[in-house]
Short mmCIF file of C-alpha atoms and ligand atoms in Angstrom, two decimals:
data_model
loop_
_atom_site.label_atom_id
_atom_site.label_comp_id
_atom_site.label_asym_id
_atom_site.label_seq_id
_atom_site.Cartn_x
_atom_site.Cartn_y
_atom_site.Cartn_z
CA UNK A 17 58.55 133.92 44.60
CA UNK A 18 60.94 131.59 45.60
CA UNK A 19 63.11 129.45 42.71
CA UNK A 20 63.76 126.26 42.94
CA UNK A 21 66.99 125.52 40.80
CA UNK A 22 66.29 122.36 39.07
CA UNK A 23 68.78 119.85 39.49
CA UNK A 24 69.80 117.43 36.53
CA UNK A 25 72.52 115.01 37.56
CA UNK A 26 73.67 112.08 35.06
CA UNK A 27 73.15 109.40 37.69
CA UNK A 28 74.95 106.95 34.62
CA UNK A 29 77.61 109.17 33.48
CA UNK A 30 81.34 108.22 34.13
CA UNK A 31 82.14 110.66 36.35
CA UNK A 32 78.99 110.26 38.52
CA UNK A 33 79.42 106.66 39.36
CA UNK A 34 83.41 107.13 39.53
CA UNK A 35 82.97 109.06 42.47
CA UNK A 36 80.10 107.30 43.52
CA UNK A 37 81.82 104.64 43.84
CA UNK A 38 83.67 106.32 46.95
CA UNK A 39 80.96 107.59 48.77
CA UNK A 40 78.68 104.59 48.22
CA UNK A 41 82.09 102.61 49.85
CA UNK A 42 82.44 104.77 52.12
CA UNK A 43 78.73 104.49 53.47
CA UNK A 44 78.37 100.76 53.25
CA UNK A 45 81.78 100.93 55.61
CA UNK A 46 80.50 103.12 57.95
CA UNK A 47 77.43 101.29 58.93
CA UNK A 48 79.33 98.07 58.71
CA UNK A 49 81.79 99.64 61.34
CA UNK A 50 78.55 101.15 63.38
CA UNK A 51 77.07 98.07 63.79
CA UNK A 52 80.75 96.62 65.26
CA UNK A 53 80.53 99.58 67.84
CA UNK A 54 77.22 99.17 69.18
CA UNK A 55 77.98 95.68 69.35
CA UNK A 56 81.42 96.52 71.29
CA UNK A 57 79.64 98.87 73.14
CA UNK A 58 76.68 96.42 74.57
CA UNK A 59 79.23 94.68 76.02
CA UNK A 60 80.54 97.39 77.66
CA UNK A 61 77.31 98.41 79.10
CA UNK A 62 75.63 95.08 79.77
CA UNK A 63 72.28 96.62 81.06
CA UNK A 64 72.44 98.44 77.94
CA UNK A 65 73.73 95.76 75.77
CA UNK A 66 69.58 94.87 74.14
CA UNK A 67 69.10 98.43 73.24
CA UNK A 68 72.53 98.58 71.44
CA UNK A 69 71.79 95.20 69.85
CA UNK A 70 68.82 96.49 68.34
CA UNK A 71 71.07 99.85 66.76
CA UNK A 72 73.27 97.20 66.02
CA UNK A 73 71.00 95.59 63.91
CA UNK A 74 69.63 98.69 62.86
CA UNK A 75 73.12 99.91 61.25
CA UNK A 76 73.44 96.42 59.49
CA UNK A 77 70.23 96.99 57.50
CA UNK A 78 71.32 100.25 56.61
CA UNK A 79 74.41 98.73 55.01
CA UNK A 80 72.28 95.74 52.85
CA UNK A 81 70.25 99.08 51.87
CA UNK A 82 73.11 101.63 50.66
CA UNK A 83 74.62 98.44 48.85
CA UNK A 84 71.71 97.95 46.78
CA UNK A 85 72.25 101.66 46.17
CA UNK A 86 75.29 100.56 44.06
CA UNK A 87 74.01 97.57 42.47
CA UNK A 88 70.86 100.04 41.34
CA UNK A 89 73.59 102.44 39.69
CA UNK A 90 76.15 98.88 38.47
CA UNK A 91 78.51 100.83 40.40
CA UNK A 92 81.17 98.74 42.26
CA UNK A 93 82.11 100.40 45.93
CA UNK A 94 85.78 101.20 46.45
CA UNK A 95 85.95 99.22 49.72
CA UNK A 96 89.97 99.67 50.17
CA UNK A 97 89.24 103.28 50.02
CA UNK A 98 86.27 103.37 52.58
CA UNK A 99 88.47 101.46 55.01
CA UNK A 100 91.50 104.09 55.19
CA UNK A 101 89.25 106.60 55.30
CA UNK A 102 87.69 105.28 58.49
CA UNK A 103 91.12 104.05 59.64
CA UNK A 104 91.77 107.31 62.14
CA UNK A 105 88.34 107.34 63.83
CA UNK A 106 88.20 103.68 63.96
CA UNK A 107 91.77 103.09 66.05
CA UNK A 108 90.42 105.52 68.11
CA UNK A 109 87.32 103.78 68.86
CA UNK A 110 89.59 100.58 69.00
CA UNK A 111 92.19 101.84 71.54
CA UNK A 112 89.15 103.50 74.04
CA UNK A 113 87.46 100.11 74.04
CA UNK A 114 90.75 98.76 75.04
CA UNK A 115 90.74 101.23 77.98
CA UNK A 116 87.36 100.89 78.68
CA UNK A 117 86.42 103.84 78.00
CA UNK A 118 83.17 103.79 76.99
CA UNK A 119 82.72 107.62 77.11
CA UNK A 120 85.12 108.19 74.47
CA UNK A 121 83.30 105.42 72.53
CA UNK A 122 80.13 107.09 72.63
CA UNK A 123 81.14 110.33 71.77
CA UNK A 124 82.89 108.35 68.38
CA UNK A 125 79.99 106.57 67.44
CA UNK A 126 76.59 108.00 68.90
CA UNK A 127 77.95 112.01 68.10
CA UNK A 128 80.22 112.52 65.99
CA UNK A 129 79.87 109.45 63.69
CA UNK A 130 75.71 109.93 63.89
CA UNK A 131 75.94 113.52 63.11
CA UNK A 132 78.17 113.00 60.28
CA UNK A 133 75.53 110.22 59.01
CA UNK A 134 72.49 112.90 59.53
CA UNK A 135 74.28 115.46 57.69
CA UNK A 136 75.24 113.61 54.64
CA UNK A 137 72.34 111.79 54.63
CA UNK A 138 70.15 115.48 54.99
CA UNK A 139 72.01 116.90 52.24
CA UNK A 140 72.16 113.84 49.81
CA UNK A 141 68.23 112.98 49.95
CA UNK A 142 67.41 116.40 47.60
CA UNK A 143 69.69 115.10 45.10
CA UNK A 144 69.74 110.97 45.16
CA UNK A 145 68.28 109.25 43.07
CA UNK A 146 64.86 107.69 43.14
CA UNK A 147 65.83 104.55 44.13
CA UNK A 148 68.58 105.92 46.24
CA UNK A 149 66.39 108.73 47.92
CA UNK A 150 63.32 106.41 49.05
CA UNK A 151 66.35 104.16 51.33
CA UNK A 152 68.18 107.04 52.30
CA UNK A 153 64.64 108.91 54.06
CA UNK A 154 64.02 105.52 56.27
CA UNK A 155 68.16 105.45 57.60
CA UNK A 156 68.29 108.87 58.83
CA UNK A 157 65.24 108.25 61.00
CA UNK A 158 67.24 105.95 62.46
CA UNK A 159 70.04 107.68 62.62
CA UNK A 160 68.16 110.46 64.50
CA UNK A 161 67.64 107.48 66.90
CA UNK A 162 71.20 106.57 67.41
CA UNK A 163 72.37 110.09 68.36
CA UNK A 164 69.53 110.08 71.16
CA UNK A 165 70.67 106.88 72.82
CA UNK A 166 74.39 108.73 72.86
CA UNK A 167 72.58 112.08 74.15
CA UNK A 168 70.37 110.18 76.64
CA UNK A 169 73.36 107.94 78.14
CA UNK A 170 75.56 111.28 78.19
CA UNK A 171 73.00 113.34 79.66
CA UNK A 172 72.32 110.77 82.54
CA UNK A 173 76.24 110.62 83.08
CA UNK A 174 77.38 114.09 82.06
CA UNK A 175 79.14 115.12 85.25
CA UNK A 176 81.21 112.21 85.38
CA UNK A 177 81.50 112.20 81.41
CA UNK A 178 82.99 115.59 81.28
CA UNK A 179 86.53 115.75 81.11
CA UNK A 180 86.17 112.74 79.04
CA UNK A 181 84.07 113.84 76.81
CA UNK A 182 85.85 117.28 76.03
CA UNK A 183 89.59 114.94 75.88
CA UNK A 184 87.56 112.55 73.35
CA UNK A 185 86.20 116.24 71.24
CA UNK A 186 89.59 117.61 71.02
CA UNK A 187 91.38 114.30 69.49
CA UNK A 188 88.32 112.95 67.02
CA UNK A 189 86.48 116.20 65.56
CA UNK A 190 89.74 117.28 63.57
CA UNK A 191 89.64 113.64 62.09
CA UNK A 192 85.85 114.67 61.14
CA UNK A 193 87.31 117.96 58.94
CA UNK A 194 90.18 116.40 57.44
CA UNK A 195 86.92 113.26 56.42
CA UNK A 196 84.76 115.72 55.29
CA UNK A 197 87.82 117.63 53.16
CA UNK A 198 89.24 114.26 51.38
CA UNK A 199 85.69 113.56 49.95
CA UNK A 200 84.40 117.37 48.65
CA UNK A 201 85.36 117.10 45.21
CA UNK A 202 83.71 113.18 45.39
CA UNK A 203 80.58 114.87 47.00
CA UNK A 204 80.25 118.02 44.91
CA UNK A 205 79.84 115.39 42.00
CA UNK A 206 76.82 114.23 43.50
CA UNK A 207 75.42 117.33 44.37
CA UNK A 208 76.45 117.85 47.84
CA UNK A 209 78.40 120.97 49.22
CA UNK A 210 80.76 120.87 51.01
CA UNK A 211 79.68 123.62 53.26
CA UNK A 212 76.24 122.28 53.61
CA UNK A 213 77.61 119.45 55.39
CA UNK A 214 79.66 121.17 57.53
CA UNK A 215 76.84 123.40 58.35
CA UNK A 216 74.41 120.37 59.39
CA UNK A 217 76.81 118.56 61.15
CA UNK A 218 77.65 121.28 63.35
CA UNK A 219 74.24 122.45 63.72
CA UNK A 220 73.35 118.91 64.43
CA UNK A 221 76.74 117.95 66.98
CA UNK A 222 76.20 121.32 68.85
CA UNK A 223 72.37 120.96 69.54
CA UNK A 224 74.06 116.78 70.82
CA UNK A 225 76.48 118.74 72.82
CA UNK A 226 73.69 121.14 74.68
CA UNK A 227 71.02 118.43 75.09
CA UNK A 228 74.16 117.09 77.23
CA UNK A 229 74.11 119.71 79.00
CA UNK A 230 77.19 121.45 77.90
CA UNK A 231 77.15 125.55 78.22
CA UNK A 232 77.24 127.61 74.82
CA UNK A 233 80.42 128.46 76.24
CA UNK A 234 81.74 124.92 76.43
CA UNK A 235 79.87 124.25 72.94
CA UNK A 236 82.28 127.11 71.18
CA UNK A 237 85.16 126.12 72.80
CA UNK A 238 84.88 122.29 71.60
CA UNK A 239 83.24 123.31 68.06
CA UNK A 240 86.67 125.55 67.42
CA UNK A 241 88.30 122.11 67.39
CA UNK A 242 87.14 121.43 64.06
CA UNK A 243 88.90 124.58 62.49
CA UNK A 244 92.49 123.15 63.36
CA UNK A 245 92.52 120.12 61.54
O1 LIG B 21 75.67 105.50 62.28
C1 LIG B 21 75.81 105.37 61.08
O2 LIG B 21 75.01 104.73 60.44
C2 LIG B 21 76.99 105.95 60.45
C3 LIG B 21 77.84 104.98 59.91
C4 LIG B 21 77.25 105.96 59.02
C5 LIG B 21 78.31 106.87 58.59
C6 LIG B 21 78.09 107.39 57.29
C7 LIG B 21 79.18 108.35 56.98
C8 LIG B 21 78.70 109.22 55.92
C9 LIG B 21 79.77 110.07 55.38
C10 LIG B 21 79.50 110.32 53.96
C11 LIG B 21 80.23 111.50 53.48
C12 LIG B 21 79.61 111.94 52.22
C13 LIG B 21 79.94 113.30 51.87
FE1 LIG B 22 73.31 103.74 60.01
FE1 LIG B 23 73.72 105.06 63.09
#
């Protein structure tokens, strides 16, 4: 019979909230900074720009709903440390709105950024808290939302988005692993491996990158990215 290894976490010991104090930042910063890229990236697709409003707004509820996360747990979010650890992925969102490139945009924010959500957000739900847990189930259904618009607008455009796209993969998913390696020890405390994630976001970006219509071939070739960072 399967075992089901039950889980006891101290959601109000020191070292808990310490460290969830980084990841909680870290969230709240993220959809803060998703909603300011679908709202940079309506304007950059004007027949677009309602749907993206509505993610926009989408991503800003998220944030109001990870911060009462905190305030449930009187922890206080390390906001200085969420912003540097966005600060590589979000200059390069900055500079590619710059150039108009809304390619390399998309691939920031609607793949790699929403894949990184729905694996974190996958892997914490088992082991949140009650309060914590019930919020966390409604954002990832959106989330799942936000990487289709990306996949949809990709798919539609994916023989001009090519070259783009695979530039945009090779500069941006080594930022992901050396993300993902800064907060392991912060994430282990709350239950989450490290491996798990990695696992779920790949599964998750390379099933983005087919529905795109990229060949397994391509899909290897762009994943090994990751392992250089
Ligand atoms: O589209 C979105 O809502 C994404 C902004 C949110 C990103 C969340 C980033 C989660 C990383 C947490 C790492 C915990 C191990
Ligand atoms: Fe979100
Ligand atoms: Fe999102």
């Amino acid at each position: 019979m399967p075992q089901v290894e039950a889980i006891t976490i101290d959601f109000q010991s020191e070292t808990y909230k310490d460290a969830y104090s980084r990841i909680n930042a870290i969230v709240i910063e993220g959809e803060q900074e998703a909603y300011d890229n679908y709202i940079k990236l309506g304007a950059m697709l004007p027949e677009q720009q309602e749907n993206l409003a509505g993610l926009a707004k989408m991503e800003m509820s998220h944030k109001r709903g990870f911060q009462s996360c905190g305030r449930n747990l009187t922890v206080t979010p390390d906001m200085e440390f969420a912003q540097e650890f966005f600060s590589s992925l979000h200059q390069n969102f900055k500079d590619a709105a710059t150039e108009g490139k809304v390619v390399t945009c998309l691939l920031i924010q609607s793949l790699i950024i929403e894949c990184f959500a729905i694996a974190a957000y996958n892997i914490y739900i088992p082991v949140a808290d009650d309060f914590a847990r019930k919020i966390t189930e409604r954002v990832v259904k959106d989330e799942y939302m936000h990487l289709n618009f990306g996949e949809e607008w990709l798919k539609a455009n994916f023989e001009a988005s090519k070259t783009e796209l695979e530039t945009a993969n090779r500069q941006n998913l080594p930022i992901i692993w050396r993300m993902l390696n800064q907060v392991a020890d912060d994430a282990h405390i709350l239950g989450m491996e490290k491996e798990a994630l990695v696992e779920d976001f790949m599964i998750a970006y390379g099933e983005a990158l087919s529905n795109i219509g990229f060949s397994t071939r391509d899909i290897m070739r762009m994943s090994a990215y990751g392992l250089i960072a």
